[in-house]
């Protein structure tokens, strides 16, 4: 420790009757020394009640002529071997006994004249009743050198004043604090917070936390055949089970009951240090931080008119506004607030902790084949994050059967491609079918056999098995939802969340600020301001902005898709001019691939933009609570990202090739671009390409690359900044950092919305258009296996530890999943009936086929056109490109031939096929919906064994309280009998003896009171 370092210690004043206070008794030469010399202060102080006056003794090393004896308790900790090791490098207070439950971080500016006063201090828990009317001893003391007063930053001074008052209020609430500004991160101070036992008990009772009691009971086990099956399954799955104690099957369970200080005898308090785990302790402290307010602000530094306005604002704020931790964070009074991780997760000589265990058994790619230790995740991160990973695990498990069936459907298409008569007819060059040009002038006539590869590839995904797969996936979605509900109930039972109801959250900082602003306006107009709140009139401009903004963003998405359509049309026309035959033959593939890549890039960019816009639109609405904010943000973000991701796919599935017109009467965009047509084999193959590239691209680039690359880049930038800052002090930089310093350099937790969003969009890809891409579940499964470990690694190693939040379900996401499941039935019905050729094939097979086979189907779906009916300027420039003169060309449509009376009109076949398509949509939709509802009805939401266990817990709890009441009654009866016997014995004595033993009689009657 430096020679100029001083140590302050507060001692009880033995001369309380004297008029001493603080350090007023010190000699004048010491006061002058303090004014002339800037010194680093290492202070340990406490706020004492007003009636316990004390004095401050200042011990200065290397100054012996002042005449103060140094006591052993005032010696500095510089003689200890390693004070950081005693406090386990920031996990405990400097005494090494009190655990750090929460950290507040603030920024402070160093004086240009010298070093800032360094603080390592703590509030004592015995002083929480003290009012913080004056700054605490040495708090914020800054000793300046030089005669002139330096310029003061009033804004920073105001923040410091608010921190002092807020921290004083935390002390009054029972918390214990310790400051540390002597850190390796310059300009950053830390406030360590510890919740003592009595505060934990009080808050656990307020929050109605269910804690395990001493009572244990046996969990009902299966018997007979089911027991043997379960034992076999456990042995088979033992290698893929994580090696954590929390994941082992339990045969007994402790009875849980909401904690009560009056019933502490019910709970197992043999080890008070571990009764409340670190997750619960941080939750308790965070509730106190949100509830504790700061109403003061130091505006007395101003001058003149500005000072009057600030004083007026201060008075208004004291009436209307309070500053909790959310407001203080929003206003920059504190820069961060977070609980600490349990310790390091890697390195030599690392003590075993839950974080290290999670890193080894969960957040590692080497254990991708194992189950997740969900109970340990919940124990470390809380119920809300535990439910997310449990849901992700159930979703990934359910993708396994869907992937297997999808692979079977794909293999069926591969096996039957050579037996598919329509594709064989298209590939048969002997048919000599000449097709009409795909574009005006530059495109020439072409042979249908040139589209042979596309036709054969279409059969891989457009075959009768895809209809079965669509029905299967609809039932799969319903089964998945039911399976998740049952899993959720099991977790609620295991995590003691049965009967838990979420209470209304504290108002957000932005909401309080808006209410304050509204109150100030009303007070300025001399109106009443009691119980002010925001109404729909206050939010109407925000609602209007939201409506206009969302409409504009949806319109922007449509405009971009329309621009890509123009690109496809113009590029196809440009490539058709190519002189090489290979270039002309690959026009469709080239245009489709490049257009999909453009769509993918636009989708990824707009996803990030729409996420920011959705947050901004939600912020201007000023929702009251964090829950309302999250739900509104989720709705807007999902709406925008859903439209962004699926609009190109919807266009290919339902609009491309529908409004083309016919040869001689085509539909044009801007009178120059002809609408593009589907391939002779249909648009399903192109839909498959579009869906696969967008799905895989989003998963590889957006979900995985961004989640890995961006955090690594941010971490590298922070490392380089810190390395640059500490380059001047290499010895200090090489010292081991405190736990709270290491966690401060991690990324703050931004919520689960991005994690859920990417999985919900993927769920849409898996279910909405699965009829066109049966391999979608397989690719989703492979992605999720990586995604689980990637998210786990991010939570364990890259992010600050989030505050544990209790939750019994996944909230609004469940309703979104159900909505997507219902929508998937309708969309797949339309894809099968309108996008694929499944219905036209059935109609031809049962109505028009002469021999009951598919021979002649291709010719049946093609109409004829006389080339002499081309409009002027639209005929091919090179009509002899095929080597012969073309008189009749074919195009895909159901129209009358040119030799008919009503040439080129829609034929009766078209209406027959359309009726069959609509009938299929109605039958398919209602049948699958009925089957889904039947699955929903037949599978109970609550497993039978769980409902029995919940009922058993209620009965056992009633028995516990009945026994307790009976014990109390028996004890009272015993006391009454003893009191009665004592009274009889006293009455049998003689009067003289009674008078001489008058005290004994009174003692007899006072016996129950003594007991």
mmCIF file with all atom_site columns, N, CA, C and O in Angstrom, residues 122 325 355 585 650 694 742 750 923 1007-1008:
data_model
loop_
_atom_site.group_PDB
_atom_site.id
_atom_site.type_symbol
_atom_site.label_atom_id
_atom_site.label_alt_id
_atom_site.label_comp_id
_atom_site.label_asym_id
_atom_site.label_entity_id
_atom_site.label_seq_id
_atom_site.pdbx_PDB_ins_code
_atom_site.Cartn_x
_atom_site.Cartn_y
_atom_site.Cartn_z
_atom_site.occupancy
_atom_site.B_iso_or_equiv
_atom_site.pdbx_formal_charge
_atom_site.auth_seq_id
_atom_site.auth_comp_id
_atom_site.auth_asym_id
_atom_site.auth_atom_id
_atom_site.pdbx_PDB_model_num
ATOM 1  N N  . UNK A 1 122  ? -17.673 -1.073  2.632   1.00 0.00 ? 122  UNK A N  1
ATOM 2  C CA . UNK A 1 122  ? -18.906 -1.841  2.749   1.00 0.00 ? 122  UNK A CA 1
ATOM 3  C C  . UNK A 1 122  ? -19.802 -1.189  3.767   1.00 0.00 ? 122  UNK A C  1
ATOM 4  O O  . UNK A 1 122  ? -19.352 -0.545  4.710   1.00 0.00 ? 122  UNK A O  1
ATOM 5  N N  . UNK A 1 325  ? -34.017 0.531   -10.116 1.00 0.00 ? 325  UNK A N  1
ATOM 6  C CA . UNK A 1 325  ? -32.786 0.148   -10.794 1.00 0.00 ? 325  UNK A CA 1
ATOM 7  C C  . UNK A 1 325  ? -32.951 0.247   -12.307 1.00 0.00 ? 325  UNK A C  1
ATOM 8  O O  . UNK A 1 325  ? -32.005 0.601   -13.025 1.00 0.00 ? 325  UNK A O  1
ATOM 9  N N  . UNK A 1 355  ? -21.142 -24.014 -13.151 1.00 0.00 ? 355  UNK A N  1
ATOM 10 C CA . UNK A 1 355  ? -20.799 -23.479 -14.477 1.00 0.00 ? 355  UNK A CA 1
ATOM 11 C C  . UNK A 1 355  ? -19.820 -24.404 -15.201 1.00 0.00 ? 355  UNK A C  1
ATOM 12 O O  . UNK A 1 355  ? -19.980 -24.670 -16.402 1.00 0.00 ? 355  UNK A O  1
ATOM 13 N N  . UNK A 1 585  ? -29.943 -23.529 -72.851 1.00 0.00 ? 585  UNK A N  1
ATOM 14 C CA . UNK A 1 585  ? -30.587 -24.659 -72.183 1.00 0.00 ? 585  UNK A CA 1
ATOM 15 C C  . UNK A 1 585  ? -30.604 -24.517 -70.656 1.00 0.00 ? 585  UNK A C  1
ATOM 16 O O  . UNK A 1 585  ? -31.456 -25.097 -69.988 1.00 0.00 ? 585  UNK A O  1
ATOM 17 N N  . UNK A 1 650  ? -44.205 -17.832 -51.052 1.00 0.00 ? 650  UNK A N  1
ATOM 18 C CA . UNK A 1 650  ? -45.626 -17.743 -51.386 1.00 0.00 ? 650  UNK A CA 1
ATOM 19 C C  . UNK A 1 650  ? -45.809 -17.372 -52.858 1.00 0.00 ? 650  UNK A C  1
ATOM 20 O O  . UNK A 1 650  ? -46.724 -17.876 -53.522 1.00 0.00 ? 650  UNK A O  1
ATOM 21 N N  . UNK A 1 694  ? -33.289 -20.968 -49.107 1.00 0.00 ? 694  UNK A N  1
ATOM 22 C CA . UNK A 1 694  ? -33.582 -19.949 -48.081 1.00 0.00 ? 694  UNK A CA 1
ATOM 23 C C  . UNK A 1 694  ? -33.470 -20.557 -46.685 1.00 0.00 ? 694  UNK A C  1
ATOM 24 O O  . UNK A 1 694  ? -32.887 -19.956 -45.769 1.00 0.00 ? 694  UNK A O  1
ATOM 25 N N  . UNK A 1 742  ? -14.298 -9.876  -14.719 1.00 0.00 ? 742  UNK A N  1
ATOM 26 C CA . UNK A 1 742  ? -14.359 -10.797 -15.857 1.00 0.00 ? 742  UNK A CA 1
ATOM 27 C C  . UNK A 1 742  ? -15.772 -10.823 -16.439 1.00 0.00 ? 742  UNK A C  1
ATOM 28 O O  . UNK A 1 742  ? -15.960 -10.769 -17.666 1.00 0.00 ? 742  UNK A O  1
ATOM 29 N N  . UNK A 1 750  ? -29.573 -10.399 -23.702 1.00 0.00 ? 750  UNK A N  1
ATOM 30 C CA . UNK A 1 750  ? -30.539 -9.581  -24.443 1.00 0.00 ? 750  UNK A CA 1
ATOM 31 C C  . UNK A 1 750  ? -31.919 -10.224 -24.514 1.00 0.00 ? 750  UNK A C  1
ATOM 32 O O  . UNK A 1 750  ? -32.760 -9.766  -25.274 1.00 0.00 ? 750  UNK A O  1
ATOM 33 N N  . UNK A 1 923  ? -61.804 -31.105 -48.373 1.00 0.00 ? 923  UNK A N  1
ATOM 34 C CA . UNK A 1 923  ? -61.755 -32.414 -47.716 1.00 0.00 ? 923  UNK A CA 1
ATOM 35 C C  . UNK A 1 923  ? -60.472 -32.572 -46.906 1.00 0.00 ? 923  UNK A C  1
ATOM 36 O O  . UNK A 1 923  ? -60.499 -32.992 -45.742 1.00 0.00 ? 923  UNK A O  1
ATOM 37 N N  . UNK A 1 1007 ? -46.328 -19.833 35.549  1.00 0.00 ? 1007 UNK A N  1
ATOM 38 C CA . UNK A 1 1007 ? -45.545 -20.884 34.874  1.00 0.00 ? 1007 UNK A CA 1
ATOM 39 C C  . UNK A 1 1007 ? -45.828 -20.950 33.372  1.00 0.00 ? 1007 UNK A C  1
ATOM 40 O O  . UNK A 1 1007 ? -44.893 -20.976 32.567  1.00 0.00 ? 1007 UNK A O  1
ATOM 41 N N  . UNK A 1 1008 ? -47.116 -20.956 32.963  1.00 0.00 ? 1008 UNK A N  1
ATOM 42 C CA . UNK A 1 1008 ? -47.348 -21.035 31.515  1.00 0.00 ? 1008 UNK A CA 1
ATOM 43 C C  . UNK A 1 1008 ? -46.731 -19.864 30.759  1.00 0.00 ? 1008 UNK A C  1
ATOM 44 O O  . UNK A 1 1008 ? -46.269 -20.033 29.641  1.00 0.00 ? 1008 UNK A O  1
#
